[in-house]
Structures are given as structure tokens and as C-alpha cells.
Amino acid sequence: MILLDGKKTSQEIRNEIGLEVKALKEKGGKTPHLAVVLVGNNGASITYVNAKIKDCEEVGFKTTLIKLSETISEKELLEEVHKLNADSDVDGYIVQLPLPTHVDEQKVIMAIDPLKDVDGFHPENLGKMALNLPTFLPATPMGMMDLLDRYNIETGGKHCVIVGRSHIVGLPASILMGRNHYPGNATVTLTHSRTINIEKILREADIIIAAVGKPDFITADMVKEGVVILDVGTTRVVDKSKKSGYRLKGDVDFEGVSKKASYITPVPGGVGPMTRVSLLKNTLRSARTK
Ligand code: NAP
């Protein structure tokens, strides 16, 4: 079994980005600039945003953090979005989700300029992705494609079973794995909570992408020998031995499944760090086109 080390791979990609930014600056080019909009005081969102800003600093990007109150109205938030659309110095920006319930998330995503949508959530960018046109790809599926690529894992003609059909992970991953170039060309089965006999489908999989959010959902008896596992799940489970009081658990029973897998991502340290680095790749991509 080979561990798909997202921590190490994402560091390699960060180093490459850092060198490109340095060269860009030396040539008098523009410093890539990512803005992040954070609404409210959600603990997990604050942690994610801080990590994203730290990543940007490491590679030499400029960052702007826009902190807004939990009680901000939808209209005021949309005004902030319009300001960022108009700011020519900002190459890309994200609005950290989830938003407070009184704000329509879809409306906010629709208001983001697709040319600055470095999360790749705007319908225009999802549409371009589906049509195989150059665009920003959503961070988590993009990170998984990079991981498959960096480990030279064959995907052509393989049966890829995806568990979970969220708009940010499962659904776009199914499109990317089915595209007619590497990494892709897989025969894709997209499963969800209404899927019947999921265990049988999983046992036929050469590659499994698990994005359910249920710890240990996939166990060793549900997979075949040699399977490739990309575990997206990150559920917080109580762990009194940790300072934080919790640890992250994937959707796959790592201990059992890793004995049968050819490749497997750990949780943490697998898909998560690859997701973070994808945001940097999209921001650099946007800056390059300026
Ligand atoms: P989500 O919106 O939470 O949806 C979960 C998906 O799982 C849904 O499509 C649901 O089906 C499906 N599901 C639920 N129970 C199922 C069952 N018994 N059998 C088959 N499918 C079932 O998904 P998400 O946002 O993609 O998040 C999934 C997990 O990934 C979470 O733990 C999240 O924290 C983690 N995550 C990690 C990263 C990272 O970078 N590592 C990024 C994003 C998300 P229905 O559609 O039928 O309801």
C-alpha cells in the first residue's frame, strides 16, 4: 500500500508556486492578490480562512481579509461582492461558506465575477468545466486530480465510484473523472443516499472517492484488493487526548481498508492539504491572465 501524502505533495506544489511568484515579481509583474470575505464568527470558518491566508503569505501572494458582522444584510454583503468585482487589484476572491441563514448563498455565488471566482463555484465556471473548457476548477476535486497525477495513478478505463453528490465535491469530481483526458477517462458511478446496494457497487470499484461525512462509512469488506482510495470526509470526533478536544475522521475505515488498498489518502493529511493548495493555483492562474 502506498500512502497518498497530500501534505508532502501540496508542499511541493506550494514550492513551485512560490518560485513562479518570485520570478513574476522579479520581472516587474503583478503580485497575485487573493481577497477573503469572512462573515460572522463560525470557529471552523475562522480556522479555514486563517489557513488560507497563511498559505498565501508562504507563496508571496498579497491578501486582503474582509471581516463582516454575522448580522450583515444580504444587500450589504452583495455590495461588498460588487466592490471586489470592481477592484482591479484583486485577482480572485472567495466568500467563506457557510453564510448566516438569512443570506441566500446561491445569490452571493451568482454575484461573484466568474473571472475572479477562484473557488470555482459559479455556474459559469462549473459549466465550462463540464464542457472541458479552461476555467477555475473547484478546489477539492482539483486537488484530488493533482494527487492522482503526481502519483501517476492510472485512471483510464477504471471504474470510479464516488460516494456523495455535493456541488463542491462529489458532482464535480464525477465530471472530472469522466473527462476524456488524464486524469479522467474513468467509467464513473455517482452514488448518494438513495443508491440501492451501495456495498455491491463499491466492491466493483477500482477507484473510490468518498465524500459522505460519515466516519468509517466504508469498511474493508466493501472494497476489492488493490483499490485506490481518496477519502474526502473530515468529521470532527471527540478525542480528549488532543488539545482541541477533537480529531478529524475520514469516511473510510483506514486501518481495515489500507490493508487491501494499493493507494490511500490519510485523514488528516490527504485530500485536505490538496484542497488548500488548489485555491493558490486558481489565484495564480487568474493573476497570470492580467
Ligand atoms: P455534503 O453536502 O455533506 O453531502 C453528503 C453527501 O453524502 C450527499 O450527497 C448525500 O446524499 C451522501 N450520503 C449521505 N448518506 C449517504 C449514504 N448512506 N449512502 C450514500 N451516500 C450518502 O457533502 P460534502 O460537502 O461533499 O462533504 C462531505 C464530507 O467531506 C464532509 O465530511 C466534509 O467535511 C468533507 N469535506 C472535506 C473537504 C476537504 O478538503 N478535505 C472539502 C469539502 C468537504 P444525498 O445527496 O442523497 O443527500
mmCIF file of C-alpha atoms and ligand atoms in Angstrom:
data_model
loop_
_atom_site.group_PDB
_atom_site.id
_atom_site.type_symbol
_atom_site.label_atom_id
_atom_site.label_comp_id
_atom_site.label_asym_id
_atom_site.label_seq_id
_atom_site.Cartn_x
_atom_site.Cartn_y
_atom_site.Cartn_z
ATOM 1 C CA MET A 1 0.000 0.000 0.000
ATOM 2 C CA ILE A 2 1.236 3.474 -0.891
ATOM 3 C CA LEU A 3 0.098 6.442 1.159
ATOM 4 C CA LEU A 4 -1.145 9.350 -0.972
ATOM 5 C CA ASP A 5 0.616 12.028 1.011
ATOM 6 C CA GLY A 6 -1.319 15.241 0.457
ATOM 7 C CA LYS A 7 0.791 17.152 2.934
ATOM 8 C CA LYS A 8 4.031 16.412 1.107
ATOM 9 C CA THR A 9 2.540 16.800 -2.381
ATOM 10 C CA SER A 10 0.857 20.104 -1.555
ATOM 11 C CA GLN A 11 4.151 21.400 -0.138
ATOM 12 C CA GLU A 12 5.861 20.515 -3.440
ATOM 13 C CA ILE A 13 3.177 22.441 -5.340
ATOM 14 C CA ARG A 14 3.437 25.390 -2.926
ATOM 15 C CA ASN A 15 7.193 25.495 -3.514
ATOM 16 C CA GLU A 16 6.612 25.558 -7.289
ATOM 17 C CA ILE A 17 4.058 28.371 -6.914
ATOM 18 C CA GLY A 18 6.441 30.304 -4.633
ATOM 19 C CA LEU A 19 9.192 30.124 -7.297
ATOM 20 C CA GLU A 20 6.804 31.291 -10.022
ATOM 21 C CA VAL A 21 5.612 34.245 -7.898
ATOM 22 C CA LYS A 22 9.230 35.205 -7.156
ATOM 23 C CA ALA A 23 10.073 35.130 -10.878
ATOM 24 C CA LEU A 24 6.935 37.135 -11.677
ATOM 25 C CA LYS A 25 7.872 39.821 -9.156
ATOM 26 C CA GLU A 26 11.464 39.946 -10.392
ATOM 27 C CA LYS A 27 10.175 40.623 -13.903
ATOM 28 C CA GLY A 28 8.105 43.515 -12.506
ATOM 29 C CA GLY A 29 4.859 41.588 -12.840
ATOM 30 C CA LYS A 30 1.854 41.878 -10.609
ATOM 31 C CA THR A 31 1.796 40.191 -7.183
ATOM 32 C CA PRO A 32 -1.156 37.751 -7.152
ATOM 33 C CA HIS A 33 -3.818 39.080 -4.791
ATOM 34 C CA LEU A 34 -6.466 36.943 -3.050
ATOM 35 C CA ALA A 35 -9.248 38.532 -1.004
ATOM 36 C CA VAL A 36 -11.246 36.530 1.513
ATOM 37 C CA VAL A 37 -14.664 37.502 2.819
ATOM 38 C CA LEU A 38 -15.473 36.120 6.260
ATOM 39 C CA VAL A 39 -18.966 36.654 7.650
ATOM 40 C CA GLY A 40 -19.571 36.066 11.370
ATOM 41 C CA ASN A 41 -17.663 34.070 13.976
ATOM 42 C CA ASN A 42 -18.030 30.429 12.915
ATOM 43 C CA GLY A 43 -14.999 28.704 14.532
ATOM 44 C CA ALA A 44 -14.351 26.295 11.658
ATOM 45 C CA SER A 45 -14.637 29.109 9.081
ATOM 46 C CA ILE A 46 -12.140 31.258 11.012
ATOM 47 C CA THR A 47 -9.698 28.319 11.114
ATOM 48 C CA TYR A 48 -10.071 27.674 7.353
ATOM 49 C CA VAL A 49 -9.682 31.364 6.477
ATOM 50 C CA ASN A 50 -6.565 31.770 8.644
ATOM 51 C CA ALA A 51 -5.036 28.701 6.987
ATOM 52 C CA LYS A 52 -5.793 30.072 3.503
ATOM 53 C CA ILE A 53 -4.179 33.424 4.341
ATOM 54 C CA LYS A 54 -1.132 31.695 5.810
ATOM 55 C CA ASP A 55 -0.761 29.637 2.606
ATOM 56 C CA CYS A 56 -0.929 32.822 0.507
ATOM 57 C CA GLU A 57 1.740 34.512 2.612
ATOM 58 C CA GLU A 58 4.013 31.478 2.265
ATOM 59 C CA VAL A 59 3.987 31.703 -1.546
ATOM 60 C CA GLY A 60 4.286 35.518 -1.649
ATOM 61 C CA PHE A 61 0.700 36.455 -2.564
ATOM 62 C CA LYS A 62 -0.928 39.638 -1.352
ATOM 63 C CA THR A 63 -4.045 39.016 0.760
ATOM 64 C CA THR A 64 -6.959 41.071 1.998
ATOM 65 C CA LEU A 65 -9.252 39.769 4.727
ATOM 66 C CA ILE A 66 -12.698 41.370 4.838
ATOM 67 C CA LYS A 67 -14.389 40.546 8.144
ATOM 68 C CA LEU A 68 -18.109 41.238 8.227
ATOM 69 C CA SER A 69 -20.647 41.007 11.015
ATOM 70 C CA GLU A 70 -22.922 37.956 11.411
ATOM 71 C CA THR A 71 -25.866 40.368 11.162
ATOM 72 C CA ILE A 72 -24.870 41.890 7.815
ATOM 73 C CA SER A 73 -27.833 42.056 5.428
ATOM 74 C CA GLU A 74 -27.828 40.208 2.126
ATOM 75 C CA LYS A 75 -27.900 43.557 0.307
ATOM 76 C CA GLU A 76 -24.816 44.830 2.175
ATOM 77 C CA LEU A 77 -22.931 41.600 1.507
ATOM 78 C CA LEU A 78 -23.792 41.817 -2.196
ATOM 79 C CA GLU A 79 -22.416 45.380 -2.193
ATOM 80 C CA GLU A 80 -19.092 44.029 -0.823
ATOM 81 C CA VAL A 81 -19.075 41.440 -3.606
ATOM 82 C CA HIS A 82 -19.675 44.131 -6.239
ATOM 83 C CA LYS A 83 -16.794 46.182 -4.773
ATOM 84 C CA LEU A 84 -14.448 43.210 -5.107
ATOM 85 C CA ASN A 85 -15.626 42.606 -8.674
ATOM 86 C CA ALA A 86 -14.700 46.199 -9.491
ATOM 87 C CA ASP A 87 -11.324 46.219 -7.688
ATOM 88 C CA SER A 88 -8.764 45.711 -10.454
ATOM 89 C CA ASP A 89 -6.000 44.834 -7.978
ATOM 90 C CA VAL A 90 -7.890 41.748 -6.702
ATOM 91 C CA ASP A 91 -7.180 38.726 -8.910
ATOM 92 C CA GLY A 92 -9.569 36.421 -7.131
ATOM 93 C CA TYR A 93 -11.660 36.190 -4.008
ATOM 94 C CA ILE A 94 -13.714 33.756 -2.009
ATOM 95 C CA VAL A 95 -16.706 34.194 0.244
ATOM 96 C CA GLN A 96 -16.173 31.642 3.001
ATOM 97 C CA LEU A 97 -19.176 29.327 3.371
ATOM 98 C CA PRO A 98 -21.446 28.665 5.177
ATOM 99 C CA LEU A 99 -23.129 32.066 5.336
ATOM 100 C CA PRO A 100 -25.679 33.025 8.012
ATOM 101 C CA THR A 101 -29.110 31.537 7.232
ATOM 102 C CA HIS A 102 -30.692 34.923 6.407
ATOM 103 C CA VAL A 103 -28.353 35.222 3.398
ATOM 104 C CA ASP A 104 -29.058 33.308 0.180
ATOM 105 C CA GLU A 105 -25.715 31.598 -0.554
ATOM 106 C CA GLN A 106 -26.614 30.893 -4.169
ATOM 107 C CA LYS A 107 -27.403 34.563 -4.775
ATOM 108 C CA VAL A 108 -23.973 35.532 -3.408
ATOM 109 C CA ILE A 109 -22.174 32.916 -5.534
ATOM 110 C CA MET A 110 -24.061 34.126 -8.622
ATOM 111 C CA ALA A 111 -22.927 37.721 -7.919
ATOM 112 C CA ILE A 112 -19.208 36.824 -7.963
ATOM 113 C CA ASP A 113 -17.452 37.776 -11.205
ATOM 114 C CA PRO A 114 -16.740 34.365 -12.818
ATOM 115 C CA LEU A 115 -13.266 35.670 -13.761
ATOM 116 C CA LYS A 116 -12.483 36.132 -10.053
ATOM 117 C CA ASP A 117 -14.311 33.009 -8.794
ATOM 118 C CA VAL A 118 -11.231 31.151 -7.553
ATOM 119 C CA ASP A 119 -13.429 28.697 -5.610
ATOM 120 C CA GLY A 120 -14.860 27.603 -8.963
ATOM 121 C CA PHE A 121 -18.426 27.561 -7.603
ATOM 122 C CA HIS A 122 -20.053 29.946 -10.118
ATOM 123 C CA PRO A 123 -22.402 28.139 -12.553
ATOM 124 C CA GLU A 124 -20.486 29.633 -15.493
ATOM 125 C CA ASN A 125 -17.265 28.011 -14.286
ATOM 126 C CA LEU A 126 -18.976 24.710 -13.457
ATOM 127 C CA GLY A 127 -20.465 24.774 -16.967
ATOM 128 C CA LYS A 128 -17.073 25.426 -18.538
ATOM 129 C CA MET A 129 -15.617 22.566 -16.504
ATOM 130 C CA ALA A 130 -18.354 20.238 -17.782
ATOM 131 C CA LEU A 131 -17.565 21.304 -21.363
ATOM 132 C CA ASN A 132 -13.839 20.732 -20.812
ATOM 133 C CA LEU A 133 -13.039 24.428 -21.364
ATOM 134 C CA PRO A 134 -10.228 26.148 -19.439
ATOM 135 C CA THR A 135 -11.567 27.540 -16.169
ATOM 136 C CA PHE A 136 -11.192 27.583 -12.386
ATOM 137 C CA LEU A 137 -11.885 24.097 -11.026
ATOM 138 C CA PRO A 138 -13.451 23.612 -7.586
ATOM 139 C CA ALA A 139 -10.643 23.183 -5.062
ATOM 140 C CA THR A 140 -11.297 19.717 -3.610
ATOM 141 C CA PRO A 141 -11.875 17.812 -6.882
ATOM 142 C CA MET A 142 -8.944 19.681 -8.451
ATOM 143 C CA GLY A 143 -6.702 18.695 -5.538
ATOM 144 C CA MET A 144 -7.691 15.054 -5.970
ATOM 145 C CA MET A 145 -6.904 15.157 -9.714
ATOM 146 C CA ASP A 146 -3.469 16.594 -8.880
ATOM 147 C CA LEU A 147 -2.863 13.855 -6.327
ATOM 148 C CA LEU A 148 -3.720 11.127 -8.880
ATOM 149 C CA ASP A 149 -1.480 12.864 -11.407
ATOM 150 C CA ARG A 150 1.505 13.341 -9.091
ATOM 151 C CA TYR A 151 1.396 9.663 -8.093
ATOM 152 C CA ASN A 152 0.939 8.598 -11.756
ATOM 153 C CA ILE A 153 -2.147 6.572 -10.930
ATOM 154 C CA GLU A 154 -3.830 5.092 -13.982
ATOM 155 C CA THR A 155 -7.462 6.215 -14.295
ATOM 156 C CA GLY A 156 -8.297 5.405 -17.937
ATOM 157 C CA GLY A 157 -10.914 2.657 -18.227
ATOM 158 C CA LYS A 158 -11.063 2.244 -14.444
ATOM 159 C CA HIS A 159 -14.355 2.070 -12.602
ATOM 160 C CA CYS A 160 -14.502 5.087 -10.296
ATOM 161 C CA VAL A 161 -17.226 5.053 -7.663
ATOM 162 C CA ILE A 162 -17.974 8.359 -5.977
ATOM 163 C CA VAL A 163 -19.986 8.428 -2.765
ATOM 164 C CA GLY A 164 -21.742 11.778 -2.233
ATOM 165 C CA ARG A 165 -23.022 14.225 -4.852
ATOM 166 C CA SER A 166 -22.420 17.632 -3.260
ATOM 167 C CA HIS A 167 -21.957 20.561 -5.637
ATOM 168 C CA ILE A 168 -18.480 21.234 -4.245
ATOM 169 C CA VAL A 169 -17.040 17.690 -4.208
ATOM 170 C CA GLY A 170 -18.913 14.627 -5.479
ATOM 171 C CA LEU A 171 -20.662 16.074 -8.520
ATOM 172 C CA PRO A 172 -17.652 17.986 -9.958
ATOM 173 C CA ALA A 173 -15.362 15.027 -9.163
ATOM 174 C CA SER A 174 -17.672 12.809 -11.238
ATOM 175 C CA ILE A 175 -17.352 15.224 -14.192
ATOM 176 C CA LEU A 176 -13.560 15.426 -13.917
ATOM 177 C CA MET A 177 -13.086 11.665 -13.607
ATOM 178 C CA GLY A 178 -15.250 11.161 -16.709
ATOM 179 C CA ARG A 179 -13.438 13.723 -18.880
ATOM 180 C CA ASN A 180 -11.670 12.465 -21.993
ATOM 181 C CA HIS A 181 -8.139 13.105 -20.783
ATOM 182 C CA TYR A 182 -5.876 12.211 -17.891
ATOM 183 C CA PRO A 183 -6.655 12.167 -15.008
ATOM 184 C CA GLY A 184 -10.049 11.008 -16.175
ATOM 185 C CA ASN A 185 -11.359 8.639 -18.831
ATOM 186 C CA ALA A 186 -12.808 6.602 -15.983
ATOM 187 C CA THR A 187 -16.195 4.917 -16.025
ATOM 188 C CA VAL A 188 -17.951 6.812 -13.268
ATOM 189 C CA THR A 189 -20.712 5.784 -10.890
ATOM 190 C CA LEU A 190 -22.039 8.628 -8.731
ATOM 191 C CA THR A 191 -23.747 7.277 -5.612
ATOM 192 C CA HIS A 192 -25.771 9.010 -2.884
ATOM 193 C CA SER A 193 -28.206 8.356 -0.062
ATOM 194 C CA ARG A 194 -30.837 6.890 -2.441
ATOM 195 C CA THR A 195 -28.419 4.412 -4.032
ATOM 196 C CA ILE A 196 -29.502 0.810 -3.655
ATOM 197 C CA ASN A 197 -26.933 -1.851 -2.805
ATOM 198 C CA ILE A 198 -24.019 0.547 -2.470
ATOM 199 C CA GLU A 199 -21.793 -2.192 -0.957
ATOM 200 C CA LYS A 200 -22.006 -4.233 -4.181
ATOM 201 C CA ILE A 201 -21.173 -1.162 -6.307
ATOM 202 C CA LEU A 202 -18.232 -0.281 -4.041
ATOM 203 C CA ARG A 203 -16.839 -3.837 -4.309
ATOM 204 C CA GLU A 204 -16.653 -3.355 -8.107
ATOM 205 C CA ALA A 205 -14.695 -0.076 -7.825
ATOM 206 C CA ASP A 206 -11.084 0.364 -8.923
ATOM 207 C CA ILE A 207 -11.087 3.916 -7.503
ATOM 208 C CA ILE A 208 -13.307 5.168 -4.666
ATOM 209 C CA ILE A 209 -13.869 8.840 -3.861
ATOM 210 C CA ALA A 210 -15.652 9.057 -0.509
ATOM 211 C CA ALA A 211 -17.368 12.380 0.266
ATOM 212 C CA VAL A 212 -20.167 11.488 2.662
ATOM 213 C CA GLY A 213 -19.256 12.979 6.039
ATOM 214 C CA LYS A 214 -19.883 9.739 7.974
ATOM 215 C CA PRO A 215 -16.841 8.359 9.826
ATOM 216 C CA ASP A 216 -15.822 4.806 8.857
ATOM 217 C CA PHE A 217 -18.717 4.557 6.364
ATOM 218 C CA ILE A 218 -16.595 2.376 4.051
ATOM 219 C CA THR A 219 -15.115 -0.747 5.624
ATOM 220 C CA ALA A 220 -12.675 -3.396 4.350
ATOM 221 C CA ASP A 221 -15.436 -5.881 3.408
ATOM 222 C CA MET A 222 -16.873 -3.290 0.931
ATOM 223 C CA VAL A 223 -13.739 -2.880 -1.218
ATOM 224 C CA LYS A 224 -11.710 -5.092 -3.527
ATOM 225 C CA GLU A 225 -7.981 -5.812 -3.350
ATOM 226 C CA GLY A 226 -5.878 -3.092 -4.996
ATOM 227 C CA VAL A 227 -8.492 -0.346 -4.797
ATOM 228 C CA VAL A 228 -7.372 3.317 -4.882
ATOM 229 C CA ILE A 229 -8.989 5.370 -2.101
ATOM 230 C CA LEU A 230 -9.445 9.140 -1.969
ATOM 231 C CA ASP A 231 -11.089 9.924 1.368
ATOM 232 C CA VAL A 232 -12.599 13.419 1.455
ATOM 233 C CA GLY A 233 -14.541 13.028 4.704
ATOM 234 C CA THR A 234 -13.478 15.179 7.629
ATOM 235 C CA THR A 235 -15.765 14.673 10.597
ATOM 236 C CA ARG A 236 -14.742 16.014 13.993
ATOM 237 C CA VAL A 237 -14.857 13.233 16.610
ATOM 238 C CA VAL A 238 -14.226 13.715 20.314
ATOM 239 C CA ASP A 239 -10.627 12.985 21.334
ATOM 240 C CA LYS A 240 -9.730 14.065 24.846
ATOM 241 C CA SER A 241 -6.024 13.383 24.191
ATOM 242 C CA LYS A 242 -5.934 16.308 21.738
ATOM 243 C CA LYS A 243 -5.556 19.910 22.855
ATOM 244 C CA SER A 244 -8.512 20.886 20.689
ATOM 245 C CA GLY A 245 -10.631 18.064 22.210
ATOM 246 C CA TYR A 246 -11.306 16.500 18.808
ATOM 247 C CA ARG A 247 -9.660 14.868 15.821
ATOM 248 C CA LEU A 248 -10.657 14.512 12.191
ATOM 249 C CA LYS A 249 -12.006 11.203 10.926
ATOM 250 C CA GLY A 250 -12.459 10.175 7.298
ATOM 251 C CA ASP A 251 -15.315 8.307 5.649
ATOM 252 C CA VAL A 252 -13.112 5.247 5.231
ATOM 253 C CA ASP A 253 -12.012 2.851 7.977
ATOM 254 C CA PHE A 254 -8.329 3.500 7.308
ATOM 255 C CA GLU A 255 -6.999 0.644 9.427
ATOM 256 C CA GLY A 256 -9.021 -2.068 7.695
ATOM 257 C CA VAL A 257 -9.196 -0.659 4.148
ATOM 258 C CA SER A 258 -5.491 0.272 3.908
ATOM 259 C CA LYS A 259 -4.648 -3.463 4.149
ATOM 260 C CA LYS A 260 -6.442 -4.035 0.812
ATOM 261 C CA ALA A 261 -5.795 -0.725 -0.967
ATOM 262 C CA SER A 262 -2.996 -0.064 -3.472
ATOM 263 C CA TYR A 263 -3.108 3.687 -2.698
ATOM 264 C CA ILE A 264 -4.974 5.517 0.056
ATOM 265 C CA THR A 265 -5.170 9.061 1.447
ATOM 266 C CA PRO A 266 -4.866 9.513 5.209
ATOM 267 C CA VAL A 267 -7.221 11.812 7.151
ATOM 268 C CA PRO A 268 -5.884 14.292 8.019
ATOM 269 C CA GLY A 269 -3.009 14.898 5.590
ATOM 270 C CA GLY A 270 -4.569 13.608 2.367
ATOM 271 C CA VAL A 271 -7.225 15.486 0.404
ATOM 272 C CA GLY A 272 -7.419 18.470 2.826
ATOM 273 C CA PRO A 273 -3.973 19.984 2.098
ATOM 274 C CA MET A 274 -4.539 19.418 -1.639
ATOM 275 C CA THR A 275 -7.771 21.420 -1.400
ATOM 276 C CA ARG A 276 -5.884 24.316 0.187
ATOM 277 C CA VAL A 277 -3.199 24.396 -2.491
ATOM 278 C CA SER A 278 -5.804 24.382 -5.286
ATOM 279 C CA LEU A 279 -7.006 27.814 -4.180
ATOM 280 C CA LEU A 280 -3.452 29.098 -4.647
ATOM 281 C CA LYS A 281 -3.290 27.531 -8.109
ATOM 282 C CA ASN A 282 -6.545 29.213 -9.147
ATOM 283 C CA THR A 283 -5.414 32.603 -7.811
ATOM 284 C CA LEU A 284 -2.099 32.363 -9.657
ATOM 285 C CA ARG A 285 -3.957 31.324 -12.794
ATOM 286 C CA SER A 286 -6.112 34.452 -12.522
ATOM 287 C CA ALA A 287 -3.096 36.727 -11.903
ATOM 288 C CA ARG A 288 -1.277 35.269 -14.912
ATOM 289 C CA THR A 289 -4.075 36.380 -17.221
ATOM 290 C CA LYS A 290 -3.841 40.015 -16.079
HETATM 291 P P1 NAP B 1 -22.476 17.015 1.845
HETATM 292 O O1 NAP B 1 -23.064 18.235 1.222
HETATM 293 O O2 NAP B 1 -22.305 16.955 3.318
HETATM 294 O O3 NAP B 1 -23.342 15.779 1.333
HETATM 295 C C1 NAP B 1 -23.078 14.460 1.703
HETATM 296 C C2 NAP B 1 -23.351 13.542 0.541
HETATM 297 O O4 NAP B 1 -23.293 12.205 1.033
HETATM 298 C C3 NAP B 1 -24.752 13.731 -0.071
HETATM 299 O O5 NAP B 1 -24.670 13.696 -1.494
HETATM 300 C C4 NAP B 1 -25.525 12.537 0.451
HETATM 301 O O6 NAP B 1 -26.534 12.041 -0.418
HETATM 302 C C5 NAP B 1 -24.433 11.484 0.588
HETATM 303 N N1 NAP B 1 -24.816 10.468 1.560
HETATM 304 C C6 NAP B 1 -25.285 10.644 2.816
HETATM 305 N N2 NAP B 1 -25.571 9.459 3.388
HETATM 306 C C7 NAP B 1 -25.277 8.521 2.460
HETATM 307 C C8 NAP B 1 -25.372 7.122 2.440
HETATM 308 N N3 NAP B 1 -25.836 6.423 3.485
HETATM 309 N N4 NAP B 1 -25.011 6.465 1.310
HETATM 310 C C9 NAP B 1 -24.542 7.150 0.222
HETATM 311 N N5 NAP B 1 -24.432 8.489 0.188
HETATM 312 C C10 NAP B 1 -24.798 9.162 1.294
HETATM 313 O O7 NAP B 1 -21.069 16.660 1.150
HETATM 314 P P2 NAP B 1 -19.692 17.459 1.115
HETATM 315 O O8 NAP B 1 -19.905 18.905 1.358
HETATM 316 O O9 NAP B 1 -19.042 16.983 -0.123
HETATM 317 O O10 NAP B 1 -18.915 16.899 2.412
HETATM 318 C C11 NAP B 1 -18.656 15.519 2.589
HETATM 319 C C12 NAP B 1 -17.535 15.346 3.589
HETATM 320 O O11 NAP B 1 -16.339 15.862 3.015
HETATM 321 C C13 NAP B 1 -17.705 16.093 4.903
HETATM 322 O O12 NAP B 1 -17.100 15.341 5.933
HETATM 323 C C14 NAP B 1 -16.923 17.379 4.680
HETATM 324 O O13 NAP B 1 -16.464 17.944 5.909
HETATM 325 C C15 NAP B 1 -15.766 16.843 3.883
HETATM 326 N N6 NAP B 1 -15.089 17.828 3.033
HETATM 327 C C16 NAP B 1 -13.729 17.802 3.068
HETATM 328 C C17 NAP B 1 -13.011 18.631 2.235
HETATM 329 C C18 NAP B 1 -11.522 18.555 2.239
HETATM 330 O O14 NAP B 1 -10.870 19.407 1.678
HETATM 331 N N7 NAP B 1 -10.938 17.522 2.835
HETATM 332 C C19 NAP B 1 -13.677 19.518 1.374
HETATM 333 C C20 NAP B 1 -15.065 19.512 1.352
HETATM 334 C C21 NAP B 1 -15.774 18.635 2.171
HETATM 335 P P3 NAP B 1 -27.845 12.919 -0.834
HETATM 336 O O15 NAP B 1 -27.365 13.889 -1.870
HETATM 337 O O16 NAP B 1 -28.777 11.917 -1.358
HETATM 338 O O17 NAP B 1 -28.312 13.602 0.409
#
